[in-house]
Structures are given as structure tokens and as C-alpha cells.
Amino acid sequence: MKEAARLQMIRDRLKAIEPGDWSLACDGDTMFVEARGNGGELVRILNFRRAATVDETQFVADAPQAIKFLLGLVDRAIKAVRQTAKPAAPAGKRKDFAAEAAIKCQEPAFLAFLEARHGLERPLTRERGAQRLRSVLGITSRKQLNEDREAAERWKSLRADFDAWRRAG
């Protein structure tokens, strides 16, 4: 079960036993938990065997209040994370176009493409390829591919042209 579904199930179960006011009681040698109903009446809901420890019985009797407390902590933690979290990229993880372009500039086929289609002069080196790429895309740094939407679109278009050129042979 996913965490969100499990958390909702716990919330639903806690709501179902409202007000969730449980207490530990004793009748002679018998320890038991009683719950206060909606009308204020006390209802015996659980008997303990003599072997149950005081810690075990108290843990059970305190369960609804402990769960309310923990759910409050979870809610506050979720709220804090949402307030401090950076907004996520629109469709999943953002692509690192700068790194992708750097990798392409190391590929001999991409350098040949830049030579054939965009006038890259020989010798076909990574540095010359990177410089020609910046010139073709109208940027001063590949970093701009991650910061400028229009530059990123130009990169995607150039990359598509390269893929088509490579498929054409």
C-alpha cells in the first residue's frame, strides 16, 4: 500500500472512533480500556490478560491520542516541506541541455555535422565544436541552454537536425 493511501486509511480509522477518548481502567484484577462514546457513555472495548505489562496497556490506551499527535507532526512536516521546496520542473525532471551539448561536442559525428551544415573549420576539435555551437545557437555559454527557454528550443531544433542528418547518412 502506498504511503499516502496508508496515511489516509489511518486518518479514516481514527475518525471512525471519534472522539477517541480512551482510558485505562481496572476492575479488581482485570485491566481494560474503555472508550467514551459520542453520548458521553463509557464502553469497555478491550480486556488485558494478567501477563500484559503496564507499558503495553498504557500504550494501547494512549493509542488514539498518540496517533492524533503523530498525524499533526506529519501534517506540519508536509506543510513545511511544501513551503520550502523548489517548484518542480513541469513534466518530470528537467533536462540538462548544457551537459547534453557538451557531450555532443565530443562526438566525431556531431563535429562532422557542424562542419557539413554550419561551416565548422578543420581541425574538428571539441573546443572548435563548442565555439561553433555557441555561435550557431546565439549564446555565449552552454549554461544558457538551461536558463533561456528560447536557447533551449534552438538547441532542440539543432539536435533534431543532427539526428535527421545522421539518419540520412
XYZ file of C-alpha atoms in Angstrom:
169
model
C 0.000 0.000 0.000
C 1.349 3.419 -0.910
C 2.229 5.775 1.913
C -0.451 8.340 1.070
C -3.138 5.642 0.959
C -1.905 4.140 4.248
C -1.906 7.565 5.875
C -5.461 8.204 4.654
C -6.589 4.823 5.964
C -5.174 5.708 9.405
C -6.975 9.073 9.312
C -10.240 7.368 8.335
C -9.963 4.791 11.106
C -9.201 7.469 13.678
C -12.211 9.492 12.518
C -14.403 6.381 12.803
C -13.661 6.057 16.541
C -14.182 9.741 17.395
C -13.941 11.192 19.899
C -11.178 8.629 20.502
C -11.150 9.355 24.207
C -9.785 6.117 25.666
C -8.692 5.443 29.209
C -7.175 2.597 31.162
C -9.344 1.214 33.929
C -9.246 -1.595 36.436
C -11.942 -3.805 37.945
C -10.376 -5.997 40.592
C -7.531 -7.864 38.886
C -8.746 -7.060 35.380
C -7.216 -4.177 33.412
C -9.225 -2.871 30.483
C -9.579 0.044 28.069
C -12.797 1.941 27.959
C -13.838 4.443 25.346
C -16.089 7.416 25.727
C -18.880 7.277 23.164
C -20.482 10.208 21.356
C -23.111 10.457 24.077
C -20.501 10.541 26.841
C -21.103 6.956 27.996
C -18.136 4.714 28.816
C -17.874 1.468 26.860
C -15.449 -1.324 27.700
C -13.631 -2.134 24.436
C -10.639 -4.244 25.434
C -9.593 -6.534 28.297
C -5.949 -7.306 29.051
C -4.615 -10.598 30.333
C -2.596 -10.522 33.538
C 0.626 -11.060 31.556
C 0.279 -7.666 29.843
C 2.765 -5.131 31.180
C 1.871 -1.668 32.401
C 3.741 -0.193 29.421
C 1.763 -2.337 26.965
C -1.578 -1.466 28.497
C -0.757 2.246 28.668
C 0.485 2.196 25.060
C -2.830 0.761 23.841
C -4.910 3.110 25.983
C -2.965 6.131 24.666
C -3.105 4.996 21.001
C -5.781 7.410 19.670
C -4.156 10.458 21.280
C -0.693 9.346 20.168
C -1.902 8.868 16.589
C -3.577 12.311 16.602
C -0.287 13.803 17.815
C 1.764 11.981 15.163
C -0.635 12.923 12.365
C -0.286 16.549 13.459
C 3.502 16.224 13.209
C 3.209 14.659 9.755
C 0.871 17.423 8.575
C 3.193 20.156 9.848
C 6.221 18.458 8.261
C 4.453 18.150 4.908
C 3.426 21.810 5.072
C 6.991 22.883 5.914
C 8.449 20.850 3.054
C 5.941 22.270 0.599
C 6.728 25.812 1.698
C 10.489 25.373 1.341
C 10.615 23.049 -1.674
C 11.535 24.494 -5.023
C 8.822 24.109 -7.621
C 9.360 21.002 -9.700
C 10.005 21.200 -13.390
C 6.771 20.905 -15.373
C 6.936 17.391 -16.817
C 9.224 15.357 -14.618
C 12.919 16.042 -14.238
C 14.398 18.928 -16.242
C 16.886 18.005 -18.897
C 20.413 19.316 -18.596
C 20.816 20.667 -22.117
C 24.213 22.202 -21.308
C 25.636 18.811 -20.367
C 23.986 17.210 -23.387
C 25.550 19.815 -25.687
C 28.963 19.301 -24.084
C 28.710 15.563 -24.717
C 27.616 16.117 -28.328
C 30.655 18.352 -28.930
C 32.850 15.344 -28.107
C 31.182 13.131 -30.726
C 33.001 12.982 -34.067
C 29.669 12.612 -35.905
C 28.320 15.823 -34.353
C 31.504 17.678 -35.245
C 31.165 16.390 -38.821
C 27.559 17.634 -38.844
C 28.686 21.083 -37.676
C 31.299 21.063 -40.437
C 28.862 19.979 -43.146
C 25.886 22.124 -42.150
C 27.295 25.036 -40.167
C 30.778 25.697 -41.513
C 32.910 24.328 -38.682
C 36.500 24.614 -39.856
C 39.120 21.898 -39.530
C 40.668 20.563 -37.406
C 37.448 19.294 -35.846
C 38.225 19.677 -32.135
C 35.920 19.777 -29.136
C 36.850 23.394 -28.469
C 36.101 24.468 -32.034
C 32.871 22.463 -31.963
C 31.770 24.127 -28.710
C 32.633 27.565 -30.079
C 30.732 26.940 -33.331
C 27.776 25.535 -31.401
C 27.565 28.693 -29.262
C 27.720 30.806 -32.406
C 25.025 28.793 -34.224
C 22.717 28.928 -31.186
C 23.407 32.604 -30.479
C 24.626 32.032 -26.931
C 27.804 32.914 -25.070
C 27.759 29.867 -22.785
C 26.193 26.415 -22.981
C 24.836 27.155 -19.493
C 22.276 29.390 -21.187
C 20.664 26.277 -22.662
C 19.328 25.501 -19.169
C 18.391 29.074 -18.341
C 16.920 30.511 -21.551
C 13.847 28.788 -22.963
C 14.425 30.155 -26.477
C 18.053 28.976 -26.463
C 16.874 25.548 -25.286
C 14.377 25.428 -28.156
C 17.128 26.326 -30.635
C 19.263 23.530 -29.166
C 16.433 21.010 -29.503
C 15.924 22.052 -33.123
C 19.642 21.731 -33.896
C 19.733 18.348 -32.182
C 16.774 17.189 -34.303
C 18.550 18.429 -37.447
C 21.630 16.445 -36.418
C 19.556 13.293 -35.858
C 17.938 13.687 -39.296
C 21.328 14.350 -40.919
C 22.786 11.247 -39.288
C 19.829 9.066 -40.374
C 20.210 10.341 -43.936
C 23.806 9.101 -43.911
